[in-house]
C-alpha positions as MATLAB code, in Angstrom:
seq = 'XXXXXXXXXXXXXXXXXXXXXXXXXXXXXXXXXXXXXXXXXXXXXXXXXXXXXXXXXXXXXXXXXXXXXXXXXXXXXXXXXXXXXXXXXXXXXXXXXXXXXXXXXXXXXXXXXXXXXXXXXXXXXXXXXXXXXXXXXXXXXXXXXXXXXXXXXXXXXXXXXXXXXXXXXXXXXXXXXXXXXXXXXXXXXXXXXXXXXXXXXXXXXXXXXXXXXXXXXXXXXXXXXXXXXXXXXXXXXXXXXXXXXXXXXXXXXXXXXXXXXXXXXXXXXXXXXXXXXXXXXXXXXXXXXXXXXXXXXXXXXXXXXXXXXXXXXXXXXXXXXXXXXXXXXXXXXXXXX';
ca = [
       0.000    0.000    0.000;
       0.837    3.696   -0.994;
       2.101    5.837    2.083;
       0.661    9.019    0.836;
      -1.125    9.743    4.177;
       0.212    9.768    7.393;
       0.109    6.288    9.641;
      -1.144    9.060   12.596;
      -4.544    9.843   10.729;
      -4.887    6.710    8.962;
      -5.316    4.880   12.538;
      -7.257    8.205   13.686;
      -9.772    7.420   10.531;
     -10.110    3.922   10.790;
     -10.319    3.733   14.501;
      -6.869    1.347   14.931;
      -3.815    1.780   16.787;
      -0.933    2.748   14.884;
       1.009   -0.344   15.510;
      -2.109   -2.419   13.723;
      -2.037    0.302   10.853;
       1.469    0.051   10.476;
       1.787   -3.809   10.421;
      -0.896   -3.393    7.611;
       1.129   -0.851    5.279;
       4.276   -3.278    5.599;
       2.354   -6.348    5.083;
       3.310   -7.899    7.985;
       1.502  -10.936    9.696;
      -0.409  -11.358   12.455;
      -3.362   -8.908   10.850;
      -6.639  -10.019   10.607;
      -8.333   -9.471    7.642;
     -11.051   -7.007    8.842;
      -8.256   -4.912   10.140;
      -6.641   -4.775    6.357;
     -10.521   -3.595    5.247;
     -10.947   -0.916    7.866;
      -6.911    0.793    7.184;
      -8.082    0.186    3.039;
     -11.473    1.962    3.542;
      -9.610    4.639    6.106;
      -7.159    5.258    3.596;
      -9.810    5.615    0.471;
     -11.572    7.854    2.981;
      -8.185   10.464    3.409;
      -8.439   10.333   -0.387;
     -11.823   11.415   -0.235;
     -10.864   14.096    2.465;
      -7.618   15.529    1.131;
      -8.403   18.795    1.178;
      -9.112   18.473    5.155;
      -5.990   16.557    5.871;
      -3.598   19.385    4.386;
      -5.394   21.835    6.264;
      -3.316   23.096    9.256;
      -5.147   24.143   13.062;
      -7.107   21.799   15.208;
      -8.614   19.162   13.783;
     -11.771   17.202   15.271;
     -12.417   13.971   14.055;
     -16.136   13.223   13.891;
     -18.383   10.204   12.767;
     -21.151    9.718   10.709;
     -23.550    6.740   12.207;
     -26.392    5.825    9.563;
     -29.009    3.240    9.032;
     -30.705    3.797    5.812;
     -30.612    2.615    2.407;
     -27.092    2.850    0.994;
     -29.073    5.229   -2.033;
     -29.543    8.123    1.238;
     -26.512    6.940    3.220;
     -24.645    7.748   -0.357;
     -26.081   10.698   -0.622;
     -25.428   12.021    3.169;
     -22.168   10.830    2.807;
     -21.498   13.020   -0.588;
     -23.270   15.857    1.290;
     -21.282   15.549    4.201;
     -17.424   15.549    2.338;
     -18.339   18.260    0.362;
     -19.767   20.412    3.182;
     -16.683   20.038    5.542;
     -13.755   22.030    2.877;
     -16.272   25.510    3.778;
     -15.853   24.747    7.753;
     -14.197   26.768   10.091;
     -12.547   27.892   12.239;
     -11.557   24.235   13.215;
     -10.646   21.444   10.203;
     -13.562   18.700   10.462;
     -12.889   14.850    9.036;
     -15.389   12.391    8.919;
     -15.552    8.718    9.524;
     -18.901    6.459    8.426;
     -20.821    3.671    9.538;
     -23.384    3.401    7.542;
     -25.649    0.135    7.199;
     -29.231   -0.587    5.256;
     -30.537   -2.528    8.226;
     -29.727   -3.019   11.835;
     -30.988   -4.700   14.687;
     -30.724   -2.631   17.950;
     -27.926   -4.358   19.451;
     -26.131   -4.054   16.468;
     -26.242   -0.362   15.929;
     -25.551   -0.136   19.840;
     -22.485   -2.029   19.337;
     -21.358    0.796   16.554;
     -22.228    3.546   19.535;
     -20.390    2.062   21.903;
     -17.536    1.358   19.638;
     -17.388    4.855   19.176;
     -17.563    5.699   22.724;
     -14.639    3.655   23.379;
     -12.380    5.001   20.708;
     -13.357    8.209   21.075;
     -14.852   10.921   19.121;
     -15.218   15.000   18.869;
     -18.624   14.303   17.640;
     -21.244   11.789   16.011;
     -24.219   12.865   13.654;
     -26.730   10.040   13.974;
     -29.867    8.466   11.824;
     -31.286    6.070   14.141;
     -34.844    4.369   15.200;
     -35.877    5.746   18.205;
     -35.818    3.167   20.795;
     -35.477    2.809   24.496;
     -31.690    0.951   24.045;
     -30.872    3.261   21.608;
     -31.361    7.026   23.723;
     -29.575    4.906   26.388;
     -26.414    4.521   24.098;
     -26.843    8.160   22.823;
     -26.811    9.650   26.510;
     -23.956    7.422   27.560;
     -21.611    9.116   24.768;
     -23.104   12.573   25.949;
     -21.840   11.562   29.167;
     -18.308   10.464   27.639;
     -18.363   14.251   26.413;
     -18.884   13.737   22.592;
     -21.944   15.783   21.264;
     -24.736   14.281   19.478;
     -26.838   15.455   16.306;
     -29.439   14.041   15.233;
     -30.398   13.683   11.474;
     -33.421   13.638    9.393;
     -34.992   11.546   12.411;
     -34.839   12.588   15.960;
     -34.087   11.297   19.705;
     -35.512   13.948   21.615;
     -35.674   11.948   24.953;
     -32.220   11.677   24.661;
     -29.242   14.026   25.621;
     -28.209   14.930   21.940;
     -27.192   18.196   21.213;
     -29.868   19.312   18.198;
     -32.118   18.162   15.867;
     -31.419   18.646   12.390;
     -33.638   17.805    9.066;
     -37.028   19.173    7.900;
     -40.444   19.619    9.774;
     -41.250   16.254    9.318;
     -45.291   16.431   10.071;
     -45.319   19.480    7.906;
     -43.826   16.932    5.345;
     -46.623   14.718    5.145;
     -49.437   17.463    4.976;
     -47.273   19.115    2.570;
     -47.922   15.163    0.625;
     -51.210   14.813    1.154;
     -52.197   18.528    0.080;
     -50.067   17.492   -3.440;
     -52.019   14.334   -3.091;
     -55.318   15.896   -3.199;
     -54.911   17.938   -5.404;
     -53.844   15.461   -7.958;
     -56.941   13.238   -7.058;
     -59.641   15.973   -7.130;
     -62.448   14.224   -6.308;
     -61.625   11.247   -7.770;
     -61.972    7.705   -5.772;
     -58.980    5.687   -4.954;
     -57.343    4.395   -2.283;
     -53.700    5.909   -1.199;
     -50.380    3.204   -0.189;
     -48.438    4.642    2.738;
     -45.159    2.949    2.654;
     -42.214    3.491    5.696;
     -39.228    1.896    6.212;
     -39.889    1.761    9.979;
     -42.181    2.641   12.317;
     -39.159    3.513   14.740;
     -38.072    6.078   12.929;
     -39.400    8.927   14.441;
     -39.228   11.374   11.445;
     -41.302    8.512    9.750;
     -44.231    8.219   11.931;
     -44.161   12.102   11.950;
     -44.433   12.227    8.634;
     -47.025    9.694    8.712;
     -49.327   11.124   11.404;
     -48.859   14.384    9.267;
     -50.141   13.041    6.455;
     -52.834   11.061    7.936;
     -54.503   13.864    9.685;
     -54.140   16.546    6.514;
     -55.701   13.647    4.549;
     -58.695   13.397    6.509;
     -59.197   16.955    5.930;
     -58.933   17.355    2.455;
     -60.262   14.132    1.693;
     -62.752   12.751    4.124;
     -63.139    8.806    3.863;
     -59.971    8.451    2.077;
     -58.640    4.585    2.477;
     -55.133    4.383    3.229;
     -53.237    1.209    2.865;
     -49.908    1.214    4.899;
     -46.731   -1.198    4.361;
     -44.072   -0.758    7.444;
     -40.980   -2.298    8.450;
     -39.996   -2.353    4.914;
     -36.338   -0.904    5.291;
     -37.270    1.159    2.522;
     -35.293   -1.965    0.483;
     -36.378   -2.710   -3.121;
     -36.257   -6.252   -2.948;
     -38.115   -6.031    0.098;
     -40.789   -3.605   -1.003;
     -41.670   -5.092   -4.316;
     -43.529   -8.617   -2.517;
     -45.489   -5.928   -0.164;
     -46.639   -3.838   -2.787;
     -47.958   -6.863   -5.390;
     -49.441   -8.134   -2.114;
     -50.697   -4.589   -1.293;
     -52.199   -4.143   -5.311;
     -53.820   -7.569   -5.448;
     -55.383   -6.999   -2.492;
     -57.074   -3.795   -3.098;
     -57.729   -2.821   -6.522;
     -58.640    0.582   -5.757;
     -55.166    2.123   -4.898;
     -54.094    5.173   -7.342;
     -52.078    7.263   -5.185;
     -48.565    6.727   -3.642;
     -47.127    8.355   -0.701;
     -43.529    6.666   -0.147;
     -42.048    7.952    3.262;
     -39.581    5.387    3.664;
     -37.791    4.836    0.208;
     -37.907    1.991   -2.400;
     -39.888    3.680   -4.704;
     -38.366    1.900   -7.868;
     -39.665   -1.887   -6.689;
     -43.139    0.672   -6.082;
     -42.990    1.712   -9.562;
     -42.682   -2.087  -10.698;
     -44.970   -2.957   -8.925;
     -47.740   -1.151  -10.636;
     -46.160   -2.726  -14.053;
     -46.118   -5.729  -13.084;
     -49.780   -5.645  -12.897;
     -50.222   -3.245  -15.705;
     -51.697   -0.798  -12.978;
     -51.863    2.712  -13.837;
     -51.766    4.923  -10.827;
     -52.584    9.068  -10.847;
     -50.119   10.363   -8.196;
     -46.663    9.146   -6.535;
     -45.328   11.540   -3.418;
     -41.777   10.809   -2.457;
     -39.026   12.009   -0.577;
     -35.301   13.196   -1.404;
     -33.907   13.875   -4.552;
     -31.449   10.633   -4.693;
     -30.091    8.843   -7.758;
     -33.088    6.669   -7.868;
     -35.794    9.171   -7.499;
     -34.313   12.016   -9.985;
     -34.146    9.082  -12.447;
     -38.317    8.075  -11.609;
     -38.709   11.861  -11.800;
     -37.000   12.628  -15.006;
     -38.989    9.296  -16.527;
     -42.400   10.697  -14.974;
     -42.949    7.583  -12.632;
     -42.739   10.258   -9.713;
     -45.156   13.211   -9.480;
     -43.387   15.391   -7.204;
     -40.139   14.897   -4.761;
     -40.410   16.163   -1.355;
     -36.609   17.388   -0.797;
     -34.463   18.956    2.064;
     -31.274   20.605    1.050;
     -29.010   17.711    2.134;
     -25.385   19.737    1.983;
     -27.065   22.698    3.941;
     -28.127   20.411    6.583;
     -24.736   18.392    6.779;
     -23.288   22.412    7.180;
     -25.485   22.876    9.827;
     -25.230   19.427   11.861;
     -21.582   20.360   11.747;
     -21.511   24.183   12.716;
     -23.679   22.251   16.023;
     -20.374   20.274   16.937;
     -18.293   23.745   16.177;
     -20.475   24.953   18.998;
     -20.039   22.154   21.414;
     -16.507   22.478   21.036;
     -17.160   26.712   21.989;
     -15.493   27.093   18.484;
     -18.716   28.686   17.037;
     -21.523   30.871   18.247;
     -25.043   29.160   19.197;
     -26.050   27.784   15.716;
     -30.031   28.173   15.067;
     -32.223   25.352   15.728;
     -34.737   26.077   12.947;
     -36.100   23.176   10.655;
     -34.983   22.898    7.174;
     -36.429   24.114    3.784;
     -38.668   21.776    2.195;
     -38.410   22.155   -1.461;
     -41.216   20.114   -3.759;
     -39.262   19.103   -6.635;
     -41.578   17.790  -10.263;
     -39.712   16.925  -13.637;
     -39.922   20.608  -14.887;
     -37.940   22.567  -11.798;
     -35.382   19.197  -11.241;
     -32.106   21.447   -9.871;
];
């Protein structure tokens, strides 16, 4: 392996001690082989981060923690490296964890592993669940600040909160929704990825009680604990389509809006309106092709800016940073940025 990084920050970035990382860079023995994948993905990770490692003045090390298809986890990720170059006055790097599905004790383990090894700060996507707040406070108690993303603990310690208004998300969907069905018949499918997820059931409850509104007697057919996976999503939505006949309106909170899509094709199924969220790979392609009526998006880099500038403060290196929601922007195929 190349030595075009330092053996310091490549143990710093993949959480090893320098002895491990350096065994690894000589090829030496005694290295097992998960070590050799966390100093490879460490050092592809520098590369990614260049510009930050040059940098001179404090540096603070901080981790990204992430359960969520790898489309969003991408995307945060991309957000995330290209917000930290514009950071200051301290020089931010990032190190990821990012997984599509975890169980509880598995995404505890990644907390406390980064408890243990230390941190100047984590920004977190996680269900909220009794275990999990638990884990959060105890690394609020170890002194490294937490910020929530997208999806908020707020029975735990963490430090802020940052993502959209997520209940004025969903009746931002169903007023689109409505508006699109007129007075139409039809039922509606609700899709989530969990019903954990706090920004999800926001969301949910947001679009629920908008709908009833607008559009007394509605039906609404939900699918949860999806994982907002394709290959997951596609069986529950034939399933969902068989059994009810009268659905011809989408509202996809949790992701996997491509298996959605098929879904209806499958069964030759026209349908008059699809709601989503975030402007990902997958869903600018279903926009640009017309599957997708309108994209509910947040301004992913200005968030990732913001989650940051939080940690700035905990470290008394910034001023207090507003806690404000973020811009919702709805996004159809003839204003796609």
């Amino acid at each position: 392996m190349g030595r075009e990084h330092r053996v310091r920050d490549i143990a710093v970035q993949a959480g090893l001690s320098e002895t491990t990382v350096d065994r690894v860079l000589s090829g030496r023995a005694g290295v097992s082989a998960r070590a050799r994948r966390q100093v490879e993905q460490a050092m592809l990770d520098l590369d990614r981060q260049a510009t930050q490692v040059r940098l001179g003045g404090r540096t603070l090390v901080i981790d990204l923690v992430m359960q969520a298809p790898s489309r969003f986890s991408w995307a945060v990720r991309t957000a995330l490296e290209a917000a930290l170059p514009g950071l200051r006055p301290a020089v931010l790097r990032a190190r990821f964890d990012l997984s599509e599905t975890a169980s509880a004790a598995e995404l505890i383990a990644t907390l406390e592993k980064v408890r243990k090894r230390g941190s100047q700060g984590l920004i977190l996507k996680a269900p909220d669940e009794p275990e999990v707040v638990e884990a959060v406070d105890k690394l609020v108690a170890a002194g490294i600040p937490v910020v929530t993303l997208v999806t908020d603990l707020p029975g735990s310690r963490r430090l802020a909160y940052v993502g959209i208004d997520n209940r004025s998300a969903g009746a931002t969907a169903a007023y689109f929704l409505t508006q699109w069905l007129g007075d139409d018949p039809g039922s509606v499918l609700v899709t989530l990825s969990r019903g954990s997820f706090r920004g999800e059931e926001e969301r949910e409850m947001g679009f629920r009680s908008t709908l009833r509104k607008l559009s007394p007697g509605r039906a609404v057919v939900e699918l949860a604990e999806t994982d907002g996976l394709d290959t997951t999503i596609h069986g529950q939505a034939l399933a969902a389509l068989t059994a009810d006949p009268t659905i011809n309106a989408v509202y996809s909170i949790g992701g996997g809006n491509r298996a959605i899509v098929q879904a209806f094709a499958d069964l030759e199924r026209p349908y008059r309106c699809f709601v989503a969220h975030d402007l990902d790979a997958d869903n600018l392609a279903l926009l640009r092709s017309g599957a997708l009526s309108v994209v509910l998006n947040h301004d992913l880099p200005t968030d990732l800016h913001r989650a940051c500038q939080h940690l700035l403060h905990a470290h008394r290196l910034l001023p207090n940073v507003p806690g404000t929601p973020s811009n919702l922007h709805p996004i159809t195929p003839y204003n796609v940025p």
